[in-house]
Amino acid sequence: MADWQDTLPLWAAAWAAVRGQSSAPDGSGIVTAPDTEPAPPEYIFAWPGTDADRAAETVREHPGAVLTLVTAESGDALDYAAARGLEPVDHAVLLTAPTAEMNAAPELPENAELAQAPLERYDVVEISVFDHPVAGGRIRIEQGLAVIGGLQTLTPESAKSLEPAVVAALADEAYVHGADTLYTVLAPHRVADYTASGWTVAAHIVNLSAPE
């Protein structure tokens, strides 16, 4: 079994946290919901798996709920979902990297400052220039692993120069707290930028729901 499958309840809960969501264990996966307002749940499971089958039936019977399948083959997962009356909503990619290889010293532009702060659900890193925030990100650490998310930059130009600095600072935070493995979830068009800097594609993430 792949590492991402073994640790799915941990990294999925951390992924929920950096998205501002609460989560609870549900069999071999988790169920999440936003903290700020009532919303249908999201069920996150590895596929194939019996818990995923159970969740697929639950989501099919409750329009608005989301089934998130983490799988090695997104095409097979889509075929599985279509056979159960579910439709794709979104597609993302799970990437992983050894923390020790990602925590290089952040390269900051002139007049830039980097700040870190622990919050209740996650820690944040922010880069400011002349006291104006220009980039930031979030990290949640869970039992030897960490998930990076919430990466933000003001412009496409700053994304190329500042996002690597944010990632390096977040990786350093994970390293200091003993997390050996990093995970992040990206849109497919962002994957090449990360694999070029040492990240590896671990799995595909397919979001599904019942037609309304």
CSV table of C-alpha atoms in Angstrom, one decimal:
chain,number,residue,atom,x,y,z
A,1,MET,CA,0.0,0.0,0.0
A,2,ALA,CA,1.3,3.5,-0.9
A,3,ASP,CA,2.3,5.9,1.8
A,4,TRP,CA,-0.6,8.3,0.9
A,5,GLN,CA,-3.0,5.4,1.4
A,6,ASP,CA,-1.6,4.4,4.8
A,7,THR,CA,-1.7,8.0,6.1
A,8,LEU,CA,-4.9,9.2,4.3
A,9,PRO,CA,-6.9,10.0,7.5
A,10,LEU,CA,-3.9,12.1,8.7
A,11,TRP,CA,-3.1,14.1,5.6
A,12,ALA,CA,-6.8,14.4,4.6
A,13,ALA,CA,-7.6,15.9,8.0
A,14,ALA,CA,-4.7,18.3,7.6
A,15,TRP,CA,-5.8,19.2,4.1
A,16,ALA,CA,-9.2,20.0,5.5
A,17,ALA,CA,-7.7,22.2,8.2
A,18,VAL,CA,-5.7,24.4,5.7
A,19,ARG,CA,-8.9,24.8,3.8
A,20,GLY,CA,-10.6,26.1,6.9
A,21,GLN,CA,-12.7,23.0,7.5
A,22,SER,CA,-13.3,20.7,10.4
A,23,SER,CA,-13.1,16.9,10.0
A,24,ALA,CA,-14.0,13.7,11.7
A,25,PRO,CA,-12.8,10.1,11.0
A,26,ASP,CA,-15.2,8.0,8.9
A,27,GLY,CA,-14.0,4.4,8.5
A,28,SER,CA,-10.8,4.5,6.5
A,29,GLY,CA,-11.3,8.1,5.4
A,30,ILE,CA,-12.7,11.3,6.8
A,31,VAL,CA,-15.8,13.5,6.5
A,32,THR,CA,-15.4,17.3,6.4
A,33,ALA,CA,-17.5,20.4,6.6
A,34,PRO,CA,-16.8,24.2,6.6
A,35,ASP,CA,-16.7,25.8,10.1
A,36,THR,CA,-18.3,29.1,9.0
A,37,GLU,CA,-21.7,28.1,7.6
A,38,PRO,CA,-23.9,25.0,7.2
A,39,ALA,CA,-22.9,23.1,4.1
A,40,PRO,CA,-23.2,19.5,2.8
A,41,PRO,CA,-20.4,17.2,3.9
A,42,GLU,CA,-17.4,16.0,1.8
A,43,TYR,CA,-16.4,12.4,2.1
A,44,ILE,CA,-12.7,11.7,1.4
A,45,PHE,CA,-11.7,8.1,0.7
A,46,ALA,CA,-9.1,6.1,-1.1
A,47,TRP,CA,-10.4,4.3,-4.1
A,48,PRO,CA,-10.9,1.4,-4.7
A,49,GLY,CA,-12.2,0.5,-1.3
A,50,THR,CA,-15.4,-0.6,0.5
A,51,ASP,CA,-15.7,2.6,2.4
A,52,ALA,CA,-15.7,4.5,-0.9
A,53,ASP,CA,-18.6,2.3,-2.1
A,54,ARG,CA,-20.6,3.1,1.0
A,55,ALA,CA,-19.9,6.8,0.7
A,56,ALA,CA,-20.9,6.8,-3.0
A,57,GLU,CA,-24.3,5.5,-2.1
A,58,THR,CA,-24.6,8.2,0.6
A,59,VAL,CA,-23.7,11.0,-1.8
A,60,ARG,CA,-26.0,9.6,-4.5
A,61,GLU,CA,-28.9,9.8,-2.1
A,62,HIS,CA,-28.0,13.3,-0.8
A,63,PRO,CA,-27.6,15.9,-3.6
A,64,GLY,CA,-25.1,18.6,-2.7
A,65,ALA,CA,-22.8,16.2,-0.7
A,66,VAL,CA,-19.4,15.6,-2.3
A,67,LEU,CA,-17.5,12.3,-2.6
A,68,THR,CA,-13.7,12.9,-3.0
A,69,LEU,CA,-11.8,9.9,-4.3
A,70,VAL,CA,-8.1,9.7,-4.0
A,71,THR,CA,-6.8,7.2,-6.5
A,72,ALA,CA,-3.8,6.2,-8.7
A,73,GLU,CA,-6.0,6.3,-11.9
A,74,SER,CA,-8.5,9.1,-12.3
A,75,GLY,CA,-10.0,7.6,-15.4
A,76,ASP,CA,-11.0,4.4,-13.7
A,77,ALA,CA,-12.4,6.4,-10.8
A,78,LEU,CA,-14.5,8.4,-13.2
A,79,ASP,CA,-15.9,5.3,-14.8
A,80,TYR,CA,-16.7,3.9,-11.3
A,81,ALA,CA,-18.5,7.1,-10.4
A,82,ALA,CA,-20.5,7.3,-13.7
A,83,ALA,CA,-21.7,3.7,-13.1
A,84,ARG,CA,-23.1,4.9,-9.7
A,85,GLY,CA,-24.8,8.0,-11.1
A,86,LEU,CA,-22.2,10.5,-9.9
A,87,GLU,CA,-20.8,13.3,-11.9
A,88,PRO,CA,-17.3,14.9,-11.7
A,89,VAL,CA,-17.1,18.3,-10.1
A,90,ASP,CA,-13.4,19.0,-10.0
A,91,HIS,CA,-10.0,17.3,-10.4
A,92,ALA,CA,-6.8,17.9,-8.5
A,93,VAL,CA,-3.4,16.2,-7.9
A,94,LEU,CA,-1.8,15.1,-4.6
A,95,LEU,CA,1.9,15.7,-4.5
A,96,THR,CA,4.5,14.7,-1.9
A,97,ALA,CA,8.1,15.6,-1.1
A,98,PRO,CA,10.7,14.8,1.6
A,99,THR,CA,10.6,17.7,4.0
A,100,ALA,CA,14.4,17.8,4.3
A,101,GLU,CA,14.8,18.5,0.6
A,102,MET,CA,12.3,21.4,0.6
A,103,ASN,CA,13.3,23.5,3.5
A,104,ALA,CA,15.9,25.6,1.8
A,105,ALA,CA,16.5,29.2,3.0
A,106,PRO,CA,13.7,31.4,1.5
A,107,GLU,CA,15.0,33.8,-1.1
A,108,LEU,CA,13.3,37.1,-0.5
A,109,PRO,CA,13.3,40.3,-2.6
A,110,GLU,CA,14.8,43.5,-1.3
A,111,ASN,CA,12.8,45.1,1.5
A,112,ALA,CA,10.8,42.0,2.1
A,113,GLU,CA,10.1,40.5,5.5
A,114,LEU,CA,8.8,37.0,6.4
A,115,ALA,CA,6.6,36.4,9.3
A,116,GLN,CA,5.2,33.1,10.8
A,117,ALA,CA,2.3,32.7,13.3
A,118,PRO,CA,0.5,29.7,14.8
A,119,LEU,CA,-3.3,29.8,14.5
A,120,GLU,CA,-5.9,27.5,16.0
A,121,ARG,CA,-6.2,25.2,13.0
A,122,TYR,CA,-3.0,25.8,11.1
A,123,ASP,CA,0.2,27.9,11.0
A,124,VAL,CA,0.7,30.7,8.6
A,125,VAL,CA,3.6,32.2,6.7
A,126,GLU,CA,3.4,35.7,5.2
A,127,ILE,CA,5.8,37.7,3.1
A,128,SER,CA,5.4,41.5,3.2
A,129,VAL,CA,7.1,44.3,1.3
A,130,PHE,CA,7.0,47.7,3.0
A,131,ASP,CA,4.5,46.2,5.5
A,132,HIS,CA,2.1,45.2,2.7
A,133,PRO,CA,1.4,41.4,2.4
A,134,VAL,CA,2.4,40.1,-1.0
A,135,ALA,CA,2.3,36.3,-0.5
A,136,GLY,CA,1.4,33.7,2.1
A,137,GLY,CA,0.5,30.1,2.8
A,138,ARG,CA,-0.7,27.7,5.5
A,139,ILE,CA,0.6,24.5,7.0
A,140,ARG,CA,-0.9,21.8,9.3
A,141,ILE,CA,1.4,19.2,10.9
A,142,GLU,CA,0.1,15.8,11.8
A,143,GLN,CA,2.2,12.9,13.3
A,144,GLY,CA,5.2,13.0,11.1
A,145,LEU,CA,3.7,14.6,8.0
A,146,ALA,CA,2.5,18.1,7.0
A,147,VAL,CA,0.1,19.5,4.4
A,148,ILE,CA,0.8,22.9,2.7
A,149,GLY,CA,-2.1,24.8,1.3
A,150,GLY,CA,-3.7,28.2,1.0
A,151,LEU,CA,-0.9,29.5,-1.1
A,152,GLN,CA,-1.6,33.1,-2.2
A,153,THR,CA,0.3,35.7,-4.2
A,154,LEU,CA,-0.8,39.1,-5.4
A,155,THR,CA,0.2,38.8,-9.1
A,156,PRO,CA,1.4,36.1,-11.5
A,157,GLU,CA,4.8,37.7,-11.5
A,158,SER,CA,5.1,37.4,-7.7
A,159,ALA,CA,3.9,33.8,-7.8
A,160,LYS,CA,7.0,32.8,-9.7
A,161,SER,CA,9.4,34.6,-7.3
A,162,LEU,CA,7.6,34.5,-3.9
A,163,GLU,CA,5.7,31.2,-3.9
A,164,PRO,CA,8.9,29.1,-3.7
A,165,ALA,CA,10.0,31.3,-0.7
A,166,VAL,CA,6.6,30.6,1.0
A,167,VAL,CA,6.9,26.9,0.4
A,168,ALA,CA,10.5,26.8,1.7
A,169,ALA,CA,9.4,28.6,4.9
A,170,LEU,CA,6.5,26.3,5.4
A,171,ALA,CA,8.8,23.3,4.8
A,172,ASP,CA,11.2,24.6,7.4
A,173,GLU,CA,8.3,24.9,9.9
A,174,ALA,CA,7.4,21.2,9.2
A,175,TYR,CA,11.1,20.2,9.5
A,176,VAL,CA,11.4,21.9,12.9
A,177,HIS,CA,8.4,20.1,14.2
A,178,GLY,CA,9.6,16.6,13.0
A,179,ALA,CA,7.4,16.1,9.9
A,180,ASP,CA,9.4,14.0,7.4
A,181,THR,CA,6.9,14.2,4.6
A,182,LEU,CA,5.1,17.1,2.9
A,183,TYR,CA,1.9,16.9,0.9
A,184,THR,CA,0.1,19.5,-1.1
A,185,VAL,CA,-2.9,19.5,-3.4
A,186,LEU,CA,-2.8,21.4,-6.7
A,187,ALA,CA,-4.8,22.0,-9.8
A,188,PRO,CA,-3.4,19.9,-12.7
A,189,HIS,CA,-2.0,22.9,-14.6
A,190,ARG,CA,0.3,23.7,-11.5
A,191,VAL,CA,1.8,20.3,-11.2
A,192,ALA,CA,4.7,20.7,-13.7
A,193,ASP,CA,6.1,23.7,-11.7
A,194,TYR,CA,6.3,21.6,-8.5
A,195,THR,CA,7.6,18.4,-10.0
A,196,ALA,CA,10.4,20.5,-11.5
A,197,SER,CA,11.4,21.5,-8.0
A,198,GLY,CA,11.5,18.1,-6.5
A,199,TRP,CA,7.9,17.2,-5.7
A,200,THR,CA,6.4,13.8,-6.9
A,201,VAL,CA,2.9,13.1,-8.0
A,202,ALA,CA,1.4,10.7,-5.4
A,203,ALA,CA,-2.3,10.4,-6.5
A,204,HIS,CA,-5.2,12.0,-8.3
A,205,ILE,CA,-8.1,13.5,-6.5
A,206,VAL,CA,-11.6,13.4,-8.1
A,207,ASN,CA,-14.5,15.3,-6.6
A,208,LEU,CA,-17.9,13.9,-7.4
A,209,SER,CA,-21.6,14.7,-6.7
A,210,ALA,CA,-25.0,13.5,-7.6
A,211,PRO,CA,-26.9,15.4,-10.3
A,212,GLU,CA,-29.4,17.9,-8.9
